[in-house]
mmCIF file of C-alpha atoms in Angstrom:
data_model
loop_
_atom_site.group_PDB
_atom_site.id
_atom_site.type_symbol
_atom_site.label_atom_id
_atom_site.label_comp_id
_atom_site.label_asym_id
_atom_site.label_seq_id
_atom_site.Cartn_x
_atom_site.Cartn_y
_atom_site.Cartn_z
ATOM 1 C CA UNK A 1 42.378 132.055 101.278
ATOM 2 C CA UNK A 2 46.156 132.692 101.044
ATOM 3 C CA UNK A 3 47.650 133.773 97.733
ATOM 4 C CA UNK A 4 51.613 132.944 97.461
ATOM 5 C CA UNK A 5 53.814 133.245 94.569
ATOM 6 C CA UNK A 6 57.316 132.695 97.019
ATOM 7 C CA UNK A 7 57.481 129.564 98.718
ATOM 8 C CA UNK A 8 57.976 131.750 102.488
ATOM 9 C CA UNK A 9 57.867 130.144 105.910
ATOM 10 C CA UNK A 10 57.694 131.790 109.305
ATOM 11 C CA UNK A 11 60.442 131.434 112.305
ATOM 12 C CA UNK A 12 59.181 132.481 115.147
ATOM 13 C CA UNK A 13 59.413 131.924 119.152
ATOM 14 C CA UNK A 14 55.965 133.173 119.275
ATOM 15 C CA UNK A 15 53.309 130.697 120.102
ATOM 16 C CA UNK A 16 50.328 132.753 118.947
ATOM 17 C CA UNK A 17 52.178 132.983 115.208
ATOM 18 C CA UNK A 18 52.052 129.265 115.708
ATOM 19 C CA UNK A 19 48.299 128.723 116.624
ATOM 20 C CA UNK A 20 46.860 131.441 114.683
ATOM 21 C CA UNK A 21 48.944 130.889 111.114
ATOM 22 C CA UNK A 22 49.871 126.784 111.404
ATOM 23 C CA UNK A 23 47.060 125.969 109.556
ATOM 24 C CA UNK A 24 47.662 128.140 106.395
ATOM 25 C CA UNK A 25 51.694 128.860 106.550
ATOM 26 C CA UNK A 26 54.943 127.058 107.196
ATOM 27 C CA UNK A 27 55.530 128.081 110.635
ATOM 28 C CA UNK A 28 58.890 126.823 112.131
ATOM 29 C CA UNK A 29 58.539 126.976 116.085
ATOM 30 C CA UNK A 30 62.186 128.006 117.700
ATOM 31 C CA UNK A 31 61.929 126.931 121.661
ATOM 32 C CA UNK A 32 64.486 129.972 122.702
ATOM 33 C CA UNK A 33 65.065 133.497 122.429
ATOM 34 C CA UNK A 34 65.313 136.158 120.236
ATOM 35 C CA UNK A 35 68.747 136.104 119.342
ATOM 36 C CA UNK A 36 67.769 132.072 119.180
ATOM 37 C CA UNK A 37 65.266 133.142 116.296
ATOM 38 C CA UNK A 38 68.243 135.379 114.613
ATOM 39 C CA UNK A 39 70.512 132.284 114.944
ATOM 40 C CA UNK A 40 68.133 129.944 113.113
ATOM 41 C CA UNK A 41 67.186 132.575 110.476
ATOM 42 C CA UNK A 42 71.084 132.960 109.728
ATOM 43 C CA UNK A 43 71.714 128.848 109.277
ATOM 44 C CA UNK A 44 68.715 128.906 107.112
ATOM 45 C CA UNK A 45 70.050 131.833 105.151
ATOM 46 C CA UNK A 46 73.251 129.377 104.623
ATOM 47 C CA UNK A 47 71.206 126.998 102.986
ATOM 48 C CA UNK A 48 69.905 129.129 100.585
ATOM 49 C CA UNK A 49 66.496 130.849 102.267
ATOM 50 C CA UNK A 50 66.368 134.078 101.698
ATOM 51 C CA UNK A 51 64.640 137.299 104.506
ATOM 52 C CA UNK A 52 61.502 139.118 103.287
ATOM 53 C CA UNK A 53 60.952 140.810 106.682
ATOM 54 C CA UNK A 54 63.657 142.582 108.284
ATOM 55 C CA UNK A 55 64.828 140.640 111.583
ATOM 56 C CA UNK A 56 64.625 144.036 113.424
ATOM 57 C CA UNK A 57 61.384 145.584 112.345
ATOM 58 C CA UNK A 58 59.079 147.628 114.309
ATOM 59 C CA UNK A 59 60.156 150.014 117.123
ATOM 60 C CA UNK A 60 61.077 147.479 119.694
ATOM 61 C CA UNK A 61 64.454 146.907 120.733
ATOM 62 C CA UNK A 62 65.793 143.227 120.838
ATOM 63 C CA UNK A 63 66.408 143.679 124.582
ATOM 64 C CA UNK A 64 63.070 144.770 125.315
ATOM 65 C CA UNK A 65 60.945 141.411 124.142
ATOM 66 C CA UNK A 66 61.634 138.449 123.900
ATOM 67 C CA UNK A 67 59.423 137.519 120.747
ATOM 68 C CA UNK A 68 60.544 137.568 116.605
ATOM 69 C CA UNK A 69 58.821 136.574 113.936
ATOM 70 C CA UNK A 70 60.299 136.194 110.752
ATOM 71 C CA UNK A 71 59.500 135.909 107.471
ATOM 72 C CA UNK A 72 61.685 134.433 104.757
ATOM 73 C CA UNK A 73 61.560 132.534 101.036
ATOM 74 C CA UNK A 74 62.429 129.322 101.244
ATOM 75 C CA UNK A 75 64.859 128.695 98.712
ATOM 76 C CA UNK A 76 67.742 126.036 98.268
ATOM 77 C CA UNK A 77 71.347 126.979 96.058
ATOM 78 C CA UNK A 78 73.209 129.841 96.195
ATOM 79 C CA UNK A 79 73.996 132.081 99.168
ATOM 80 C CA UNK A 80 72.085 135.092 99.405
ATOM 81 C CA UNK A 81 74.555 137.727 100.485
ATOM 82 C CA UNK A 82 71.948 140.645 101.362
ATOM 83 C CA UNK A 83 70.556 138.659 103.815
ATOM 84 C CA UNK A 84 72.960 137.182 105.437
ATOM 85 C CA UNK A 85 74.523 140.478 105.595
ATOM 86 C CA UNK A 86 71.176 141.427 107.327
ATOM 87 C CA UNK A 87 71.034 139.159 109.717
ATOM 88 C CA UNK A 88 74.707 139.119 110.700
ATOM 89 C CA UNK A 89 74.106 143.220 111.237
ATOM 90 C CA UNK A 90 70.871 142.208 113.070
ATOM 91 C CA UNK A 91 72.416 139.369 115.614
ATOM 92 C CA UNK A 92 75.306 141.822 116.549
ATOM 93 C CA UNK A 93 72.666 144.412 117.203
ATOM 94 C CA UNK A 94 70.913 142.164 119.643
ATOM 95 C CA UNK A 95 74.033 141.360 121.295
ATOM 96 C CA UNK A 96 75.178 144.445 121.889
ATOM 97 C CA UNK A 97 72.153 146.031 123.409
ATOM 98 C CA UNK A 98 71.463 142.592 125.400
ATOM 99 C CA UNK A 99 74.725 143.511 126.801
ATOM 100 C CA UNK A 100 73.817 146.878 127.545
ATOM 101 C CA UNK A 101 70.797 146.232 129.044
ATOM 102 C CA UNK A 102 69.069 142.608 129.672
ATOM 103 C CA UNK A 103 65.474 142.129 128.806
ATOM 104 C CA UNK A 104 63.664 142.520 131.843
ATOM 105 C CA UNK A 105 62.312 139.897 134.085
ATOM 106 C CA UNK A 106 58.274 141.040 132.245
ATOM 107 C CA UNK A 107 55.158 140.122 134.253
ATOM 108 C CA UNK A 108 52.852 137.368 132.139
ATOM 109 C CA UNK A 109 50.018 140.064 131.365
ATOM 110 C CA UNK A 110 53.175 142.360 129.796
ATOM 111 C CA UNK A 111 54.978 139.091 127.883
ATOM 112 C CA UNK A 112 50.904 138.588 126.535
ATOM 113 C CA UNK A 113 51.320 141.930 125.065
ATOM 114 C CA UNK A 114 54.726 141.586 123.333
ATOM 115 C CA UNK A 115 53.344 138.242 122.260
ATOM 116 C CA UNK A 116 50.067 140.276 120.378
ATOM 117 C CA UNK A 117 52.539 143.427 119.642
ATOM 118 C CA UNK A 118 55.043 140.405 117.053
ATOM 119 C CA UNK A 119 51.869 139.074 115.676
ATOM 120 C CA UNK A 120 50.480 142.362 114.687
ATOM 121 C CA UNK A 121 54.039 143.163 113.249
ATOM 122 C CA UNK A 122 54.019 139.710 111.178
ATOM 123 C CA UNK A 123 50.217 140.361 110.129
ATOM 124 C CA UNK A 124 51.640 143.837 108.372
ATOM 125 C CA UNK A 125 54.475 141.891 106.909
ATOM 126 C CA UNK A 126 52.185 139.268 105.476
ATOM 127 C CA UNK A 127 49.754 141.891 104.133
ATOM 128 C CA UNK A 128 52.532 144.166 102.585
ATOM 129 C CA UNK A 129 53.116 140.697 100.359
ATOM 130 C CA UNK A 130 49.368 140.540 99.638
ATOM 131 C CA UNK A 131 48.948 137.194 102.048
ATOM 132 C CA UNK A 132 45.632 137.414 103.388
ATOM 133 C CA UNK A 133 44.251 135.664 105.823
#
């Protein structure tokens, strides 16, 4: 059973995060890309949400997958200016190594991987908050 004392929801473009968390989180599905997932984290941060896991997080590059989860408090009123500062930082980031170097053209079995690689990353997330599942 989950424990929460923050009202958090997931964004993700990660169906497994979907199927495997639906049920017991707010999961928000984003039908796009990475810096699509950055984009909607930032307009929620304008309404008031606020990031509990870093957009970047974990050792691969924005340019190498093409899956984010994030995690964020779901908050209305005031602008939280740590995280949009965060995620501005994080979307120029993307940009600029997307520039640099395009996410490769992945096979299905390697996209499968990045998929399991996001969820793993989310699952520490979760359990660094004491959300267990």
């Amino acid at each position: 059973m989950i424990s929460l004392t923050r009202n958090i929801f997931i964004l993700t473009n990660n169906v497994l995060i979907c199927d495997k968390f639906n049920d017991t989180l707010k999961v928000s599905y984003v039908d796009g890309s990475y810096i699509d997932v950055l984009y909607q984290v930032r307009d929620r941060i304008h309404t008031g949400s606020v990031l509990i896991s870093h957009p970047l997080m974990g050792s691969v590059k924005p340019n190498e997958t093409p899956y984010r989860s994030i995690i964020l408090e779901d908050k209305k009123g005031a602008l939280d200016f740590q995280s949009l500062s965060i995620i501005e930082s994080a979307i120029e980031s993307c940009k600029k190594l997307l520039n640099d170097r395009p996410t490769p053209d992945w096979s299905n079995k390697v996209l499968e991987d990045f998929k399991f690689l996001d969820m793993k990353l989310l699952e520490s997330a979760l359990s660094s908050l004491g959300i267990n599942y």
